[in-house]
Every structure is written in structure tokens, then in C-alpha cells.
mmCIF file of C-alpha atoms in Angstrom:
data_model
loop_
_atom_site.group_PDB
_atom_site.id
_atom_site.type_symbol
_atom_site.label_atom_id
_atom_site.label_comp_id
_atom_site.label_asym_id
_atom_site.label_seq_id
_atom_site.Cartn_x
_atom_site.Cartn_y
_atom_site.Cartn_z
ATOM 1 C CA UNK B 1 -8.524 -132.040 -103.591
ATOM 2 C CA UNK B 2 -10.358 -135.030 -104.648
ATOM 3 C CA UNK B 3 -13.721 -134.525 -106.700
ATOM 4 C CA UNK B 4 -17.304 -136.557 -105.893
ATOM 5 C CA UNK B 5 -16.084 -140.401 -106.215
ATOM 6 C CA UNK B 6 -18.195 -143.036 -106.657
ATOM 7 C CA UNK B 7 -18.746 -146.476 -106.479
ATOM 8 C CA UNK B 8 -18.552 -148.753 -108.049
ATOM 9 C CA UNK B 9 -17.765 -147.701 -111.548
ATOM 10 C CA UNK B 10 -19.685 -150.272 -113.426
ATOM 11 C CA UNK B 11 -22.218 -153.048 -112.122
ATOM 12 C CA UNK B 12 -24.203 -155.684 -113.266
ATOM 13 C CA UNK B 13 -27.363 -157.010 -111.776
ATOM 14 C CA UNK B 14 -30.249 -159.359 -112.834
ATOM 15 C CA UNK B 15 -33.886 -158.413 -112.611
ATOM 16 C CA UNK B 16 -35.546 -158.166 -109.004
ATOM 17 C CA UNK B 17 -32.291 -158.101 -107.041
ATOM 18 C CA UNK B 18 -31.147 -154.741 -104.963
ATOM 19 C CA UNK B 19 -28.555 -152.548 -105.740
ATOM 20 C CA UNK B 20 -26.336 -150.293 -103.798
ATOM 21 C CA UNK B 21 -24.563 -147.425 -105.241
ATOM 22 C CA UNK B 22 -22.363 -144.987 -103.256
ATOM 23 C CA UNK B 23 -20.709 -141.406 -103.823
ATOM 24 C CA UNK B 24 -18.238 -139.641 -101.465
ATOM 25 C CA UNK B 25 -18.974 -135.270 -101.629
ATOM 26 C CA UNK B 26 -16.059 -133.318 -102.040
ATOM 27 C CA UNK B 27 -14.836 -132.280 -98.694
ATOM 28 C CA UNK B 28 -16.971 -129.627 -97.257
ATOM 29 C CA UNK B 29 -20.026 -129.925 -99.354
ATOM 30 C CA UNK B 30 -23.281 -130.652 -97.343
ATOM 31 C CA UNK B 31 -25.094 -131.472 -100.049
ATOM 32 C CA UNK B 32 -26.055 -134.837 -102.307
ATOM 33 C CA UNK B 33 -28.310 -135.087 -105.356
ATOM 34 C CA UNK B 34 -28.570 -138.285 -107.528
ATOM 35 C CA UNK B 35 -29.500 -138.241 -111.083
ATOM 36 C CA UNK B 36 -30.079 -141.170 -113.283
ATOM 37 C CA UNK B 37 -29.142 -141.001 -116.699
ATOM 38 C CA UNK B 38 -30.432 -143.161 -119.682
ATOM 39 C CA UNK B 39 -28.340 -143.751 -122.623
ATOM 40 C CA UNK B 40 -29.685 -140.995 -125.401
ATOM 41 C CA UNK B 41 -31.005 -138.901 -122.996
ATOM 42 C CA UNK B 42 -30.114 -136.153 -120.157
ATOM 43 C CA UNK B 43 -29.552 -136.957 -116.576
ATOM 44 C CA UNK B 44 -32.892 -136.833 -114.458
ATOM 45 C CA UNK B 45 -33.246 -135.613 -111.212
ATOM 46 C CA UNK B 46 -34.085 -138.350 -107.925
ATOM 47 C CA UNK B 47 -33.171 -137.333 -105.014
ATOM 48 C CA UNK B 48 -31.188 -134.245 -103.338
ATOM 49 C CA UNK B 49 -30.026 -134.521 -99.427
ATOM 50 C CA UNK B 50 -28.835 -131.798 -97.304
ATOM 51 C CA UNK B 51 -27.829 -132.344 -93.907
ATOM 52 C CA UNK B 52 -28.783 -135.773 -93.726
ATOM 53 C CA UNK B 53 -32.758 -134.645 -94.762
ATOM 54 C CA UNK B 54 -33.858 -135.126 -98.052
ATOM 55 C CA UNK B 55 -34.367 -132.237 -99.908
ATOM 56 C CA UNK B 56 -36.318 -132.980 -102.763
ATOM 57 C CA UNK B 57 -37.407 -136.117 -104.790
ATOM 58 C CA UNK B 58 -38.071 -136.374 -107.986
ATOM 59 C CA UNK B 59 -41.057 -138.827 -110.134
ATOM 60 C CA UNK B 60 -39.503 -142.023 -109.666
ATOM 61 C CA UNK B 61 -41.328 -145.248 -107.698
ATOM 62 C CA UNK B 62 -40.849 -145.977 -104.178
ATOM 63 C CA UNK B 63 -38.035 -148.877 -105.095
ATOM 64 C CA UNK B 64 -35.590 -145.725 -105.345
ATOM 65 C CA UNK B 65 -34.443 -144.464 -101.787
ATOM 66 C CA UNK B 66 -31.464 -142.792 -100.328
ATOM 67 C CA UNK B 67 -29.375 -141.401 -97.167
ATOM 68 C CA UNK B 68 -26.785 -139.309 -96.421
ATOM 69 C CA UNK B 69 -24.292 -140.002 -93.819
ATOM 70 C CA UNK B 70 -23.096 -138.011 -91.253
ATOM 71 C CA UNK B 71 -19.800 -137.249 -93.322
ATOM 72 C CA UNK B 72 -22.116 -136.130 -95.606
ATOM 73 C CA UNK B 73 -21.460 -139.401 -97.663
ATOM 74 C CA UNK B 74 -24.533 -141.000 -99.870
ATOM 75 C CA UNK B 75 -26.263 -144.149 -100.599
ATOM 76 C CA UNK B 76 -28.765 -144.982 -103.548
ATOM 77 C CA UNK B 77 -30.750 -148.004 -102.975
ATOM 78 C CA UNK B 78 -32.870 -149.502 -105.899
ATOM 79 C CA UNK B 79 -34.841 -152.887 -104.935
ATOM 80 C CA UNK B 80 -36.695 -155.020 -107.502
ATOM 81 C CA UNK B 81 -34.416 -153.887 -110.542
ATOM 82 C CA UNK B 82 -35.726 -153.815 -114.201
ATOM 83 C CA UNK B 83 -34.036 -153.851 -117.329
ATOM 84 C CA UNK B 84 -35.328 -150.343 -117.251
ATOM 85 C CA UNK B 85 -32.946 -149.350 -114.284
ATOM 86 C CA UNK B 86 -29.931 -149.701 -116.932
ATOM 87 C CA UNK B 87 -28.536 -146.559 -116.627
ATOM 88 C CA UNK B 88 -25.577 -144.004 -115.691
ATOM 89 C CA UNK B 89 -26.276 -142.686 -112.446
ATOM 90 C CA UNK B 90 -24.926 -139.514 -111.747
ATOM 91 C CA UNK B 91 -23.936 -138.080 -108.053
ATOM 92 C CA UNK B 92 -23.145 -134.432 -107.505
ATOM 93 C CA UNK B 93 -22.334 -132.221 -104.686
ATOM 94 C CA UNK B 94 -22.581 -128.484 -103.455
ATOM 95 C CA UNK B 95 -21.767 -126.601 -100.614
ATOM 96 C CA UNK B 96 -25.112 -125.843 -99.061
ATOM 97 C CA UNK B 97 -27.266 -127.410 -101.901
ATOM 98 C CA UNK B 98 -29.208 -123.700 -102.605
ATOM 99 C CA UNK B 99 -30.474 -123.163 -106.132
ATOM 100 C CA UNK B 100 -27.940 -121.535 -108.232
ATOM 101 C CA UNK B 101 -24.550 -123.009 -106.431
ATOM 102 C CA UNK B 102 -22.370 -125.047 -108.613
ATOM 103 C CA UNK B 103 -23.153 -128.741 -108.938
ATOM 104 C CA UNK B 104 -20.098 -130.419 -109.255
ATOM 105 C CA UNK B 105 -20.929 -134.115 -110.769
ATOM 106 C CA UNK B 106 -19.121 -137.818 -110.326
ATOM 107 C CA UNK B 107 -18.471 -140.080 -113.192
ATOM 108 C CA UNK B 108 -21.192 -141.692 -112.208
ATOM 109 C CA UNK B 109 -22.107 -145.615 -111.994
ATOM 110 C CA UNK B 110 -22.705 -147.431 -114.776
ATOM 111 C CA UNK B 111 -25.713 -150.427 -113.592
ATOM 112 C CA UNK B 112 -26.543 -152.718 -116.295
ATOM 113 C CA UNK B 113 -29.542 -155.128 -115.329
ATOM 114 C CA UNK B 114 -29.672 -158.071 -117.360
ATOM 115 C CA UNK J 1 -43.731 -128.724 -115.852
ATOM 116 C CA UNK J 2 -40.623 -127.559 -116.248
ATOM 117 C CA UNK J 3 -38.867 -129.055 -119.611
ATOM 118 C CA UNK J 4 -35.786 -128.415 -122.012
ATOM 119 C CA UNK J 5 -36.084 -128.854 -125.909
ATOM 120 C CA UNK J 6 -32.226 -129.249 -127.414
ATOM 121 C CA UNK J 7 -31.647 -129.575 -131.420
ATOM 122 C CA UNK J 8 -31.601 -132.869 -132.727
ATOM 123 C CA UNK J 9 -27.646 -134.049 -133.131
ATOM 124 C CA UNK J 10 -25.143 -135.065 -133.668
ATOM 125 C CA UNK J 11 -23.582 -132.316 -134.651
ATOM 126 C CA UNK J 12 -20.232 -133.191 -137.104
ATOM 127 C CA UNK J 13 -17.845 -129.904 -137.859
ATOM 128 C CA UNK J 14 -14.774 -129.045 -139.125
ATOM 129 C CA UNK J 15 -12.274 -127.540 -136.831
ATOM 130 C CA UNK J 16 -12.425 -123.547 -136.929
ATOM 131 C CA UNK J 17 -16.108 -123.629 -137.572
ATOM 132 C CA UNK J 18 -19.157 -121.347 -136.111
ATOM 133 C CA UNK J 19 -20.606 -123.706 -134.025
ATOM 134 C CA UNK J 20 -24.601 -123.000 -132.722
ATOM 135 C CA UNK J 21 -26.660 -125.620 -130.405
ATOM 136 C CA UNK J 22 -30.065 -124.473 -129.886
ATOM 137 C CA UNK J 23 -31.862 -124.556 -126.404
ATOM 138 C CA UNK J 24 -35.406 -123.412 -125.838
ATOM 139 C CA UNK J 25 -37.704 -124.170 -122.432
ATOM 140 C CA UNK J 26 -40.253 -124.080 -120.186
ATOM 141 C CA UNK J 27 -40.324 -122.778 -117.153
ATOM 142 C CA UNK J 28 -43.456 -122.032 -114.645
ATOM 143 C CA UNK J 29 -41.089 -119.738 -112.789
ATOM 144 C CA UNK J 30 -37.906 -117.540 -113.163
ATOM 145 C CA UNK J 31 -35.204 -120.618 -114.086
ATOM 146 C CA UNK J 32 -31.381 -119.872 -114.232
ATOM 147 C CA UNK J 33 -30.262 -121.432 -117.133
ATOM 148 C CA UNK J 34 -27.054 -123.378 -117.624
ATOM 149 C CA UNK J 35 -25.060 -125.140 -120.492
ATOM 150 C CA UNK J 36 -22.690 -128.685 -118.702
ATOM 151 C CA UNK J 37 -20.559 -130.851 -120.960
ATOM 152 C CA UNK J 38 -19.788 -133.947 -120.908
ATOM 153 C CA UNK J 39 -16.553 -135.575 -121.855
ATOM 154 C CA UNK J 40 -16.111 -139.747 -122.586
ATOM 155 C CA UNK J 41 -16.124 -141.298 -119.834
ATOM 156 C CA UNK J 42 -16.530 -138.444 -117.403
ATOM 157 C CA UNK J 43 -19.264 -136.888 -115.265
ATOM 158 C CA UNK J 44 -20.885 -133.088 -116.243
ATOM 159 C CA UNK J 45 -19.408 -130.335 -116.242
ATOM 160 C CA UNK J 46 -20.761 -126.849 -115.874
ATOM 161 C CA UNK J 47 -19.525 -124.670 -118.950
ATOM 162 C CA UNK J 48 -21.729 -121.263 -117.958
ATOM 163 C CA UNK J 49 -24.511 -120.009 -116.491
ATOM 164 C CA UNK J 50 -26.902 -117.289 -116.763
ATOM 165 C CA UNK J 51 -29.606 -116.537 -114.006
ATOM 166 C CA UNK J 52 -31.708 -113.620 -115.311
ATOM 167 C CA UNK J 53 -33.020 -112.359 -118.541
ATOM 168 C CA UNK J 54 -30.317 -110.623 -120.705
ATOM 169 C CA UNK J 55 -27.879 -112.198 -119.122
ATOM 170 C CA UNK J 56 -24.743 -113.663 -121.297
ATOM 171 C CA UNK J 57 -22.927 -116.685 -119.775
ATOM 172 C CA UNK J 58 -19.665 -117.711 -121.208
ATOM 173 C CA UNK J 59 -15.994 -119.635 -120.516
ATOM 174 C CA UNK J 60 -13.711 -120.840 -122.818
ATOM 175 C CA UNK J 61 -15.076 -119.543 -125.856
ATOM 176 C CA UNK J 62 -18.334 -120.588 -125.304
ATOM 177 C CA UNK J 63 -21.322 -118.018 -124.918
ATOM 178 C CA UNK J 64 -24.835 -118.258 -124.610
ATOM 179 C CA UNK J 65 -27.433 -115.417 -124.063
ATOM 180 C CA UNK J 66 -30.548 -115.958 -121.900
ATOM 181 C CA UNK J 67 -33.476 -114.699 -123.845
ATOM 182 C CA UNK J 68 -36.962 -114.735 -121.751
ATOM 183 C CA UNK J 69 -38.764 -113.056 -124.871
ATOM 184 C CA UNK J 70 -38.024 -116.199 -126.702
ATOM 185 C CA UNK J 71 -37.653 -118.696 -123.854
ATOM 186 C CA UNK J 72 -33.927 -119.746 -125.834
ATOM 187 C CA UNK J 73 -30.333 -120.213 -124.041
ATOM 188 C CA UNK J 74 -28.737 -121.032 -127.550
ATOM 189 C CA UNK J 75 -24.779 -122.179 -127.571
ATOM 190 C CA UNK J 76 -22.614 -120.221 -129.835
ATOM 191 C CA UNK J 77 -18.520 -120.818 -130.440
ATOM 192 C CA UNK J 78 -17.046 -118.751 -133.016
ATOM 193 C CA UNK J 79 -13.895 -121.248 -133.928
ATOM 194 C CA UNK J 80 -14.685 -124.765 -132.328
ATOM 195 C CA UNK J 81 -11.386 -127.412 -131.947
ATOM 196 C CA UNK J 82 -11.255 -130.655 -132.051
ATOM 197 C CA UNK J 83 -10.733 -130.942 -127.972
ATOM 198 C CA UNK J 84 -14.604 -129.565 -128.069
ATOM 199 C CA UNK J 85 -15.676 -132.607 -128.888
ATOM 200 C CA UNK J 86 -18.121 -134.234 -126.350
ATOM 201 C CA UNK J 87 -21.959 -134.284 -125.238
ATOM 202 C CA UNK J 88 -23.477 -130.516 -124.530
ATOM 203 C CA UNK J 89 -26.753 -130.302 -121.958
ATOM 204 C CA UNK J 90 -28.855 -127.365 -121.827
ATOM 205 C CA UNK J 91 -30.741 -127.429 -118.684
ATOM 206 C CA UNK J 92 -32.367 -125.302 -116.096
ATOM 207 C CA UNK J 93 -33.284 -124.558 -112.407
ATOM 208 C CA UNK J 94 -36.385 -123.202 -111.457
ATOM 209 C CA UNK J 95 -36.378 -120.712 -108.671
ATOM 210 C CA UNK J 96 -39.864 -121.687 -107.525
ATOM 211 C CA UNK J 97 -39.496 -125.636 -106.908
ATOM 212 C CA UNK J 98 -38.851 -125.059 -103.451
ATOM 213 C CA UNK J 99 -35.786 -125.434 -101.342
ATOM 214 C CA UNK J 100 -34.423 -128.313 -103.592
ATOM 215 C CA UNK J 101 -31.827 -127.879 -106.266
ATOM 216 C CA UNK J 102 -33.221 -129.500 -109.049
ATOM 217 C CA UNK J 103 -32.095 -129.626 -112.518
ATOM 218 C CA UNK J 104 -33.979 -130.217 -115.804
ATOM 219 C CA UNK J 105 -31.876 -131.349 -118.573
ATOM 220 C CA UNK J 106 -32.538 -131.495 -122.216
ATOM 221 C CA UNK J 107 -31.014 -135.081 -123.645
ATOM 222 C CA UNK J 108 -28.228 -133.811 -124.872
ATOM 223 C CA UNK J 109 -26.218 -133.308 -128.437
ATOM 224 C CA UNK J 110 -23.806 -134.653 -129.454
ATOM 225 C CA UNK J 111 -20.382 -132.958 -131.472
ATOM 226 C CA UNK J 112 -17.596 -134.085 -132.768
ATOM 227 C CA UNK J 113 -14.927 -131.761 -134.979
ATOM 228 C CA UNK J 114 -13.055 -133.045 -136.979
ATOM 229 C CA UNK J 115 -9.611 -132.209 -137.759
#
């Protein structure tokens, strides 16, 4: 079985353009969370989706959004980059998205704004 | 808040060595604890888990004990090999957040064994 995929792999954007960043579950997981992860540091938590609601968000401005699809497939959005966006940015899936399921992570996207 | 505090790395060892990564936190709740690893180029991996006090997590040599009296989820390996090399995350998940499955992740340390 294929693990979480997502797209694309590496990306490079100038300040105040949008980005789009997609990851594909693995089949039969219901749930999405994105995590962005800053070179040095550990992964912090954004967003989590569950059956197409979000979830949970964490402290990060209104330019980061998100949606899951009805094949439980997700988008990050992140408008008006800064060189501060430069990051790995993580997707991972569960089955129902509860507390102590496994997370089971992609190998993320890495967006370099220049 | 909810935070992770990892030791300082990189961490450089010999292969066969003890190896110890030290992970204390914060929690306003009753977290489950977990250590993830990360390979280069690859996304986390979970390594083990522990969810209540006294608990000992371990796989593939790895174990880690939670201890609430000292708010530590240390890493211990008693014969590391070069393959262990990679990025190790100490992190946690706080019962009490809610319905989402958040996790708090310290930034990470860094060891390499040599040969």
C-alpha cells in the first residue's frame, strides 16, 4: 500500500505570491494534519481535518488555510508568502484522527520563498 | 502551554555505544508521550510510545520510560549502529486539547555513529 504522498516535493516561490501544497492519506484514513517544519527545529502543528471539518488549528495567521476533500485528500493554502514560510511541511494521516492513533507522516514539501 | 525541552545535539558516537537523549516537558494535562525519527530525506517516523506514567515504550532497541515524577521520556539504546543515524523528536499529546490530535515536538537532535 502506498504511504501519505505529497506534492510537490520541492517549490520555490517569491514573497507575496500563494502557494498550494497537496498530500494524498493512505487509503482508509479519515484524517489530515499539516505541520510545518523549520530547519533546526521540530515540526509544528497547523491544522488537523477529519471528515472534511477541521479539527483543530494551531497559532499561525489567517494566510494559512486548508480543506479536505471528499477522498479524504488535502490542500494547504498559504497567501502573501514570507521568507519566513521557508520550510518543510509535513502531512500525516490516521484512521479516525483520535488522540493516541498512529500518525503516519509524508516526506513532506520542501517551499523555499526567495 | 504545552512544550518539549530535548538535549542540545548533535550527538557523534561510536558504533556499539550506550546511547541516552534526554526529553523533559510540560504538560497542563495527562500527555502520551512519544519518541519519531527522522531519516534524510524522509518524513517521521514513530519509534515508541508511552501513554501513562510508568509506562516503558520501546522497538528496535530503543526504550524510553515515561516518568511523571520527573516530567522526563529520556531515549536509551544500549549498542547504537551506524544505520541509527538520523534526527530523534521527543514530543507529546495532550489528552485535554480537545478532540484534535495535536502534537508538540521538541526541535530535535541530531546523531550520527560512526563506524
Amino acid at each position: 500500500d502506498a504511504g501519505v504522498t505529497q506534492s510537490p516535493t520541492h517549490l520555490i516561490k517569491t514573497r507575496g505570491q500563494h502557494v498550494t501544497l497537496r498530500c494524498s492519506p493512505i487509503s482508509g484514513h479519515k484524517s489530515v494534519s499539516w505541520y510545518q517544519q523549520v530547519l533546526g527545529q521540530g515540526p509544528q502543528f497547523i491544522f488537523q481535518y477529519y471528515e472534511k471539518e477541521e479539527r483543530g488549528r494551531g497559532n499561525f495567521p489567517d494566510r494559512f488555510s486548508a480543506r479536505q476533500f471528499p477522498n479524504y485528500s488535502s490542500e494547504l493554502n498559504v497567501n502573501a508568502l514570507l521568507l519566513g514560510d521557508s520550510a518543510l511541511y509535513l502531512c500525516a494521516s490516521s484512521l479516525e484522527g483520535f488522540t493516541n492513533e498512529k500518525l503516519f507522516f509524508g516526506s513532506g514539501t520542501q517551499l523555499s520563498v526567495l | 502551554g504545552n512544550s518539549v525541552t530535548q538535549m542540545e545535539g548533535p550527538v557523534t558516537l561510536s558504533e556499539e555505544a550506550f546511547l541516552t537523549i534526554n526529553c523533559t516537558y510540560t504538560a497542563t494535562g495527562y500527555p502520551s508521550l512519544f519518541w519519531y525519527v527522522q531519516y534524510p530525506g524522509e518524513g517521521l517516523q514513530l519509534l515508541l510510545k508511552a501513554t501513562k506514567a510508568d509506562d516503558k515504550g520501546s522497538n528496535k532497541g530503543f526504550e524510553a520510560t515515561y516518568r511523571k515524577e520527573t516530567t522526563s521520556f529520556h531515549l536509551e539504546k544500549g549498542s547504537v549502529q551506524v544505520s541509527d543515524s538520523a534526527v530523534y523528536f521527543c514530543a507529546l499529546s495532550d489528552l485535554r486539547t480537545g478532540s484534535a490530535r495535536q502534537l508538540t515536538f521538541g526541535s530535535g537532535t541530531q546523531l550520527t555513529v560512526l563506524p
